């Protein structure tokens, strides 16, 4: 079955600390992988995406993610978080053959001052 | 680029009333999606259109929900009659099926519906 797992419902980190949000997927075809961010009261904004090529992708707001096929993972990282990064983060997977995405349940990021 | 535009942003209505949510996709995008987000169920795909034609409506919860896309620049999601359990954020999103663009989906800011 196709699925996306974000094992952490919420994560708390101190401002300035590094961050890693986990995403694991189960998908039969070659996956397209996405991270979206949702700030409170806002819609979802694309942070970054992986289609092919370099497995380390850079996104907006200083985020990056690494695709590891052997581990079926696409973890999101940021070296130093800012208070404005407090939001909910969603991982999603899709295929080139259709335009639906399978979504993870989201990870809520809380920033301690 | 105007992005996906949704209206209304917020609506409070009484149970039994009809609710109509509106969406203008990004110009040139040929896929349009309606999602619902709740605390309990997270993000759910309700229905999506390709070139104004409904492709998959299996996520529509029941007959009280209907969606239309009369042209490439406008879609509606209607709930009639509304019930308190329909309270949620409804997102419209669009996508362009161009070669190489993959299936990056662009979201509107959502319509926050409360049914009392």
Short mmCIF file of C-alpha atoms in Angstrom, two decimals:
data_model
loop_
_atom_site.label_atom_id
_atom_site.label_comp_id
_atom_site.label_asym_id
_atom_site.label_seq_id
_atom_site.Cartn_x
_atom_site.Cartn_y
_atom_site.Cartn_z
CA UNK A 1 0.00 0.00 0.00
CA UNK A 2 1.13 3.51 -0.72
CA UNK A 3 1.71 5.61 2.35
CA UNK A 4 3.72 8.41 3.87
CA UNK A 5 4.74 8.33 7.51
CA UNK A 6 5.85 11.27 9.55
CA UNK A 7 6.64 9.59 12.85
CA UNK A 8 6.80 12.77 14.93
CA UNK A 9 3.49 14.50 15.57
CA UNK A 10 5.32 17.45 17.08
CA UNK A 11 8.91 18.46 17.70
CA UNK A 12 10.25 21.19 19.97
CA UNK A 13 13.63 22.76 19.29
CA UNK A 14 15.40 25.81 20.61
CA UNK A 15 15.88 28.81 18.37
CA UNK A 16 19.24 28.51 16.66
CA UNK A 17 19.38 24.73 17.01
CA UNK A 18 19.44 22.34 14.09
CA UNK A 19 16.35 20.55 12.89
CA UNK A 20 15.55 17.28 11.21
CA UNK A 21 12.01 16.20 10.38
CA UNK A 22 11.54 12.62 9.33
CA UNK A 23 9.55 11.29 6.42
CA UNK A 24 9.32 7.69 5.27
CA UNK A 25 7.29 6.48 2.35
CA UNK A 26 6.01 3.33 0.78
CA UNK A 27 5.44 3.71 -2.93
CA UNK A 28 5.54 1.29 -5.84
CA UNK A 29 6.75 3.60 -8.56
CA UNK A 30 9.63 6.05 -8.73
CA UNK A 31 8.46 8.72 -6.33
CA UNK A 32 8.27 12.45 -6.62
CA UNK A 33 8.77 13.82 -3.12
CA UNK A 34 7.68 17.08 -1.59
CA UNK A 35 7.82 19.04 1.62
CA UNK A 36 5.19 21.66 2.29
CA UNK A 37 4.91 24.08 5.20
CA UNK A 38 1.71 25.46 6.70
CA UNK A 39 1.96 28.48 8.96
CA UNK A 40 -0.94 29.07 11.37
CA UNK A 41 -4.01 30.26 9.51
CA UNK A 42 -2.36 29.90 6.15
CA UNK A 43 -2.39 27.55 3.21
CA UNK A 44 0.33 25.10 2.33
CA UNK A 45 3.49 26.42 0.71
CA UNK A 46 5.97 24.30 -1.20
CA UNK A 47 9.37 24.19 0.54
CA UNK A 48 11.18 21.87 -1.84
CA UNK A 49 10.73 18.89 -4.13
CA UNK A 50 12.70 15.97 -5.50
CA UNK A 51 12.08 14.51 -8.92
CA UNK A 52 15.43 13.11 -10.01
CA UNK A 53 19.15 13.81 -10.02
CA UNK A 54 21.05 15.05 -7.00
CA UNK A 55 19.53 13.44 -3.93
CA UNK A 56 20.20 16.49 -1.77
CA UNK A 57 17.78 19.23 -2.68
CA UNK A 58 17.74 22.80 -1.53
CA UNK A 59 14.54 24.65 -0.82
CA UNK A 60 13.32 28.00 0.33
CA UNK A 61 13.90 29.50 3.77
CA UNK A 62 17.21 27.63 4.19
CA UNK A 63 15.70 24.14 4.21
CA UNK A 64 17.14 21.10 2.51
CA UNK A 65 16.11 17.48 2.20
CA UNK A 66 17.91 14.31 1.27
CA UNK A 67 16.35 11.45 -0.67
CA UNK A 68 17.62 8.06 0.46
CA UNK A 69 16.16 5.36 -1.73
CA UNK A 70 17.57 2.51 0.34
CA UNK A 71 15.82 3.82 3.42
CA UNK A 72 12.68 5.09 1.64
CA UNK A 73 13.21 8.38 3.40
CA UNK A 74 13.12 12.04 2.55
CA UNK A 75 14.08 13.90 5.72
CA UNK A 76 13.93 17.65 5.99
CA UNK A 77 16.77 19.57 7.62
CA UNK A 78 17.73 23.06 8.60
CA UNK A 79 21.01 23.94 10.31
CA UNK A 80 19.63 26.73 12.48
CA UNK A 81 15.94 27.36 13.09
CA UNK A 82 14.32 30.73 13.57
CA UNK A 83 11.18 31.49 15.55
CA UNK A 84 9.40 32.15 12.25
CA UNK A 85 9.88 28.48 11.31
CA UNK A 86 7.20 27.49 13.82
CA UNK A 87 4.61 25.81 11.63
CA UNK A 88 3.33 22.44 10.53
CA UNK A 89 5.33 20.53 7.96
CA UNK A 90 3.90 18.00 5.56
CA UNK A 91 5.71 15.41 3.50
CA UNK A 92 4.02 14.12 0.34
CA UNK A 93 4.77 11.63 -2.40
CA UNK A 94 3.45 11.34 -5.93
CA UNK A 95 4.17 9.76 -9.26
CA UNK A 96 4.88 11.06 -12.72
CA UNK A 97 1.87 9.19 -14.05
CA UNK A 98 -0.78 11.07 -12.12
CA UNK A 99 -1.28 14.27 -10.26
CA UNK A 100 -2.48 13.14 -6.92
CA UNK A 101 -0.28 13.26 -3.86
CA UNK A 102 -0.24 11.02 -0.82
CA UNK A 103 0.22 13.09 2.30
CA UNK A 104 1.81 12.47 5.64
CA UNK A 105 -0.07 13.49 8.78
CA UNK A 106 2.22 16.43 9.40
CA UNK A 107 4.76 17.39 12.06
CA UNK A 108 4.17 20.46 14.15
CA UNK A 109 7.36 22.37 14.88
CA UNK A 110 7.52 24.36 18.09
CA UNK A 111 10.38 26.78 18.67
CA UNK A 112 11.61 27.51 22.18
CA UNK A 113 13.07 30.97 22.70
CA UNK B 1 1.45 35.61 -10.47
CA UNK B 2 -1.76 35.85 -8.42
CA UNK B 3 -1.72 32.31 -7.06
CA UNK B 4 -4.79 30.26 -6.27
CA UNK B 5 -7.57 32.50 -5.02
CA UNK B 6 -10.28 31.24 -2.72
CA UNK B 7 -13.37 32.89 -1.32
CA UNK B 8 -14.71 33.35 1.22
CA UNK B 9 -11.71 33.14 3.57
CA UNK B 10 -13.97 32.63 6.55
CA UNK B 11 -17.60 31.61 6.79
CA UNK B 12 -19.83 30.89 9.72
CA UNK B 13 -23.19 29.43 8.87
CA UNK B 14 -26.06 27.67 10.56
CA UNK B 15 -26.71 24.00 10.22
CA UNK B 16 -28.93 23.26 7.24
CA UNK B 17 -27.80 26.22 5.20
CA UNK B 18 -26.16 25.94 1.81
CA UNK B 19 -22.48 26.79 1.61
CA UNK B 20 -20.66 27.64 -1.60
CA UNK B 21 -16.89 27.88 -1.70
CA UNK B 22 -15.18 29.39 -4.71
CA UNK B 23 -11.80 28.95 -6.32
CA UNK B 24 -9.84 30.56 -9.11
CA UNK B 25 -6.84 28.41 -10.07
CA UNK B 26 -3.55 29.73 -11.37
CA UNK B 27 -3.89 30.72 -14.99
CA UNK B 28 -2.73 27.96 -17.32
CA UNK B 29 -3.05 25.20 -14.76
CA UNK B 30 -5.12 22.30 -15.99
CA UNK B 31 -5.59 20.36 -12.77
CA UNK B 32 -7.70 21.60 -9.88
CA UNK B 33 -8.02 19.92 -6.49
CA UNK B 34 -10.34 20.40 -3.54
CA UNK B 35 -8.96 19.31 -0.17
CA UNK B 36 -10.44 19.33 3.31
CA UNK B 37 -8.31 19.65 6.44
CA UNK B 38 -9.44 18.76 9.93
CA UNK B 39 -7.64 17.97 13.15
CA UNK B 40 -9.06 14.45 13.18
CA UNK B 41 -8.43 13.40 9.59
CA UNK B 42 -5.66 15.71 8.43
CA UNK B 43 -5.57 16.62 4.75
CA UNK B 44 -8.08 14.76 2.57
CA UNK B 45 -8.48 14.99 -1.18
CA UNK B 46 -12.16 15.45 -1.96
CA UNK B 47 -12.18 15.72 -5.75
CA UNK B 48 -9.97 16.76 -8.61
CA UNK B 49 -10.55 18.01 -12.14
CA UNK B 50 -8.49 17.84 -15.30
CA UNK B 51 -9.36 20.32 -18.02
CA UNK B 52 -12.60 21.12 -16.18
CA UNK B 53 -13.69 17.47 -16.09
CA UNK B 54 -14.07 15.69 -12.73
CA UNK B 55 -11.63 12.79 -12.67
CA UNK B 56 -11.93 11.35 -9.19
CA UNK B 57 -14.60 12.28 -6.68
CA UNK B 58 -14.15 9.26 -4.45
CA UNK B 59 -13.12 11.51 -1.59
CA UNK B 60 -16.36 13.44 -1.51
CA UNK B 61 -17.86 12.45 1.82
CA UNK B 62 -21.51 12.20 0.82
CA UNK B 63 -24.18 13.46 -1.53
CA UNK B 64 -24.46 16.72 0.35
CA UNK B 65 -21.16 17.70 -1.28
CA UNK B 66 -20.89 18.67 -4.92
CA UNK B 67 -18.23 20.36 -7.02
CA UNK B 68 -18.28 21.98 -10.42
CA UNK B 69 -15.79 23.54 -12.76
CA UNK B 70 -17.70 25.39 -15.47
CA UNK B 71 -14.54 26.82 -17.02
CA UNK B 72 -10.77 26.78 -16.66
CA UNK B 73 -10.70 29.71 -14.27
CA UNK B 74 -13.43 28.90 -11.79
CA UNK B 75 -14.61 26.09 -9.55
CA UNK B 76 -17.12 25.76 -6.75
CA UNK B 77 -17.55 23.35 -3.88
CA UNK B 78 -21.07 23.28 -2.51
CA UNK B 79 -22.40 21.75 0.68
CA UNK B 80 -26.16 21.45 0.96
CA UNK B 81 -27.38 21.10 3.63
CA UNK B 82 -24.42 21.87 5.85
CA UNK B 83 -23.82 20.09 9.14
CA UNK B 84 -21.57 20.93 12.11
CA UNK B 85 -19.24 18.04 11.20
CA UNK B 86 -18.47 19.83 7.93
CA UNK B 87 -16.57 22.47 9.88
CA UNK B 88 -13.06 22.41 8.45
CA UNK B 89 -10.63 24.28 6.28
CA UNK B 90 -11.25 23.70 2.59
CA UNK B 91 -8.32 24.19 0.28
CA UNK B 92 -8.33 24.59 -3.44
CA UNK B 93 -5.11 23.78 -5.28
CA UNK B 94 -3.96 23.70 -8.87
CA UNK B 95 -1.23 22.14 -10.95
CA UNK B 96 0.12 22.29 -14.47
CA UNK B 97 0.74 19.00 -16.21
CA UNK B 98 3.65 20.29 -18.19
CA UNK B 99 6.53 18.02 -19.00
CA UNK B 100 9.14 18.26 -16.31
CA UNK B 101 7.07 20.22 -13.83
CA UNK B 102 6.09 17.05 -12.06
CA UNK B 103 3.05 17.30 -9.91
CA UNK B 104 3.85 20.34 -7.82
CA UNK B 105 0.59 21.50 -6.35
CA UNK B 106 -0.04 25.13 -5.46
CA UNK B 107 -2.52 25.82 -2.68
CA UNK B 108 -4.85 28.66 -1.98
CA UNK B 109 -5.05 30.10 1.52
CA UNK B 110 -8.15 28.12 2.34
CA UNK B 111 -11.75 28.73 3.25
CA UNK B 112 -12.31 28.34 7.00
CA UNK B 113 -15.84 27.01 7.45
CA UNK B 114 -17.68 26.83 10.75
CA UNK B 115 -21.15 25.31 10.84
CA UNK B 116 -23.04 25.99 14.06
#
